[in-house]
XYZ file of C-alpha atoms in Angstrom:
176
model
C -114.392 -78.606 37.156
C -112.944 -81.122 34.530
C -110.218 -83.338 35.565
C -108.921 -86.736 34.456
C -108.508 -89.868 36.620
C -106.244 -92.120 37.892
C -106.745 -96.286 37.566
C -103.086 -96.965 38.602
C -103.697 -98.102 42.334
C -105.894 -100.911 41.024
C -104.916 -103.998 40.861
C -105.585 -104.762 37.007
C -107.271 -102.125 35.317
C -109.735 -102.993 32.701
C -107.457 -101.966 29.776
C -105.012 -104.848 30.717
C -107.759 -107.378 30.905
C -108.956 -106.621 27.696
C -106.119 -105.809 25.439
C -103.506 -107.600 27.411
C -101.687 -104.164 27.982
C -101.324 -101.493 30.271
C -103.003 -98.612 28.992
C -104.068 -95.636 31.112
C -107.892 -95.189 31.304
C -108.681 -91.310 30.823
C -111.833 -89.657 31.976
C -113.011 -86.488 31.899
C -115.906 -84.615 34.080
C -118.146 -81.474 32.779
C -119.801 -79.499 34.533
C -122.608 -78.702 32.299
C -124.280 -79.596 29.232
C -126.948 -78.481 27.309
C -129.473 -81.337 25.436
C -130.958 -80.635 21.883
C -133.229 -82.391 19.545
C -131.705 -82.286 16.233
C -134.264 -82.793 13.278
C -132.387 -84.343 9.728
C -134.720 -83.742 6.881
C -133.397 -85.673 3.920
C -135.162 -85.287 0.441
C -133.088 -86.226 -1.890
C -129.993 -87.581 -3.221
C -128.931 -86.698 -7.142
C -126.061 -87.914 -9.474
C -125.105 -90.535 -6.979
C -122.368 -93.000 -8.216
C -123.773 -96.819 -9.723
C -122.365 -99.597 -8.296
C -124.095 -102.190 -9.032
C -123.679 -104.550 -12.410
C -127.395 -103.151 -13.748
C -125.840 -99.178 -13.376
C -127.791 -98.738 -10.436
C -127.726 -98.605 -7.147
C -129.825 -99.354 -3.614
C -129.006 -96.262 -1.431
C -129.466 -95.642 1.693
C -127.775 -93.272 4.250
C -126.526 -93.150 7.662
C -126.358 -90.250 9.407
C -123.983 -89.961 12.363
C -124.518 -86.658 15.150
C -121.697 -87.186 17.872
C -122.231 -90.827 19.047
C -125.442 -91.248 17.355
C -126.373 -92.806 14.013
C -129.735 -93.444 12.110
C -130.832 -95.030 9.017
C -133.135 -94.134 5.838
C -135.036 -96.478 4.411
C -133.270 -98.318 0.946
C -134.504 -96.962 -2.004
C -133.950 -99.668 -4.696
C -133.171 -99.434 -8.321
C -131.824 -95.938 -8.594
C -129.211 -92.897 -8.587
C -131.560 -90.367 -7.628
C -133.385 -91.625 -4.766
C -135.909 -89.663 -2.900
C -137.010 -90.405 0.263
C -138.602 -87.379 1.810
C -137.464 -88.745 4.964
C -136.730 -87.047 8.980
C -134.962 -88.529 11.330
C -135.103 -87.084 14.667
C -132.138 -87.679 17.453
C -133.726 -87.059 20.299
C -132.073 -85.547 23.722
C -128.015 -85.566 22.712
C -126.684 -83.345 24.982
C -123.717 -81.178 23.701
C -120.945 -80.463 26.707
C -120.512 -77.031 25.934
C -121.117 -73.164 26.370
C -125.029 -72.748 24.417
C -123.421 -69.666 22.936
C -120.244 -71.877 21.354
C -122.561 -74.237 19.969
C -124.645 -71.633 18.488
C -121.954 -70.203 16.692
C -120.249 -73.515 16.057
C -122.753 -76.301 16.077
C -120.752 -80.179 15.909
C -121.043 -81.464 12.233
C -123.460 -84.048 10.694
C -121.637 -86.343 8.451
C -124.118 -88.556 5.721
C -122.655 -91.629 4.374
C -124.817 -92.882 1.182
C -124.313 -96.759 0.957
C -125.426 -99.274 -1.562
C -127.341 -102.076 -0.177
C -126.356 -105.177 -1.652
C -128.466 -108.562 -0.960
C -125.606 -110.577 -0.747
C -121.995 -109.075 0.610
C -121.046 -106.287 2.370
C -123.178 -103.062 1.423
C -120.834 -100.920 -0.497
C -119.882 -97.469 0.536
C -121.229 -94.368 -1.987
C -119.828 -92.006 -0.563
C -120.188 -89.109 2.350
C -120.850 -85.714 2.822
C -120.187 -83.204 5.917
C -122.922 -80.843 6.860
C -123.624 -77.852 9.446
C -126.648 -77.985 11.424
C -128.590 -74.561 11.607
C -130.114 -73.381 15.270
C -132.205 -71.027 13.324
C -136.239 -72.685 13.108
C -137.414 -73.715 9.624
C -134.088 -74.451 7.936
C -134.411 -74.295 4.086
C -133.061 -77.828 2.253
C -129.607 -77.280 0.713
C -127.588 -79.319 -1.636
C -124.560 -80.646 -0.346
C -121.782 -82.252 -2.399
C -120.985 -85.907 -1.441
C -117.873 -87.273 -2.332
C -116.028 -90.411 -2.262
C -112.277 -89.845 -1.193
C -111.218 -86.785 -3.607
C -113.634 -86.748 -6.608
C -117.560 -85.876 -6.557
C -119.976 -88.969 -5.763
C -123.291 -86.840 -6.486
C -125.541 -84.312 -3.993
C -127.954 -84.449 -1.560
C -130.495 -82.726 -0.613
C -131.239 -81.643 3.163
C -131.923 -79.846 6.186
C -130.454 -79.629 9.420
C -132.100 -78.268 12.362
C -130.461 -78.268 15.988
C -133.130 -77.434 18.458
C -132.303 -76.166 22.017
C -134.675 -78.659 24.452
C -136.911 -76.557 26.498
C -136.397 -76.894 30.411
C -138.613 -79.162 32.521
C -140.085 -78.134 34.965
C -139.775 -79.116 38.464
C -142.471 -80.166 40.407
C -142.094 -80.159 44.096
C -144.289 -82.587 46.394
C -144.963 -81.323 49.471
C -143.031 -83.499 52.294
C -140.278 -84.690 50.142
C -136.990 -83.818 50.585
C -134.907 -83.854 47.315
């Protein structure tokens, strides 16, 4: 069953120490969840937008699943990098029905950034894309933008993969 807890018979709850303010600390309890691999196959990027003074750029991207982010490598000196690069997120368990997320898998947002030796690496832009349960996903182009006008495409695959169940061993003698 989900609920939601209660810190208010404690003395100082960790809320006040930290922020100096009596906020109420919320959790919440699931029952189940299943754990997936998710596989992010990233090509290419096309059309991105320069931003540095030579009318290129250094992307890179970051790739964020639920509380999860990974990095490609920089690719320096262009607006049409390719990396040919997956990145694998290995056991994130989803707290929901299998049959919800199948339908209605969480989104995978891409953030393109220009590295930049010296200062803050400047954003490029982002793009927001579906994950497919199905095996062998085909690479897509997805628009990236940056706020409301188009920032370039990228190319990419998405594959959310159900983790197969372990099984249990049971020693003889010991009680679990």
């Amino acid at each position: 069953q989900g609920g939601v807890t209660d810190d208010k018979n404690e003395e100082k709850s960790m809320s006040a120490l930290n922020l100096g303010v009596n906020t109420p600390t919320v959790s919440c309890i699931f029952d189940y969840g299943t754990r997936y691999h998710l596989r992010c196959y990233l090509y290419q990027a096309r059309d991105l937008i320069a931003m540095d003074k030579d009318s290129f750029s250094d992307p890179y991207a970051i790739v964020s699943f639920l509380h999860q982010s990974q990095a490609t490598v920089t690719m320096k000196s262009t607006l049409n990098p390719t990396w040919d690069q997956t990145l694998i997120f290995h056991e994130v368990e989803i707290f929901s029905d299998s049959n919800i997320t199948t339908n209605n898998p969480p989104n995978i947002v891409v953030e393109l950034y220009d590295h930049d030796t010296y200062g803050a690496d400047e954003f490029m832009g982002r793009c927001i894309c579906r994950p497919c349960l199905e095996p062998s996903p085909r690479l897509a182009w997805y628009p990236v933008r940056r706020g409301n006008r188009n920032a370039g495409e990228l190319l990419a695959a998405f594959e959310l993969i159900p983790r197969e169940k372990r099984t249990v061993h049971r020693i003889p003698g010991l009680k679990v």
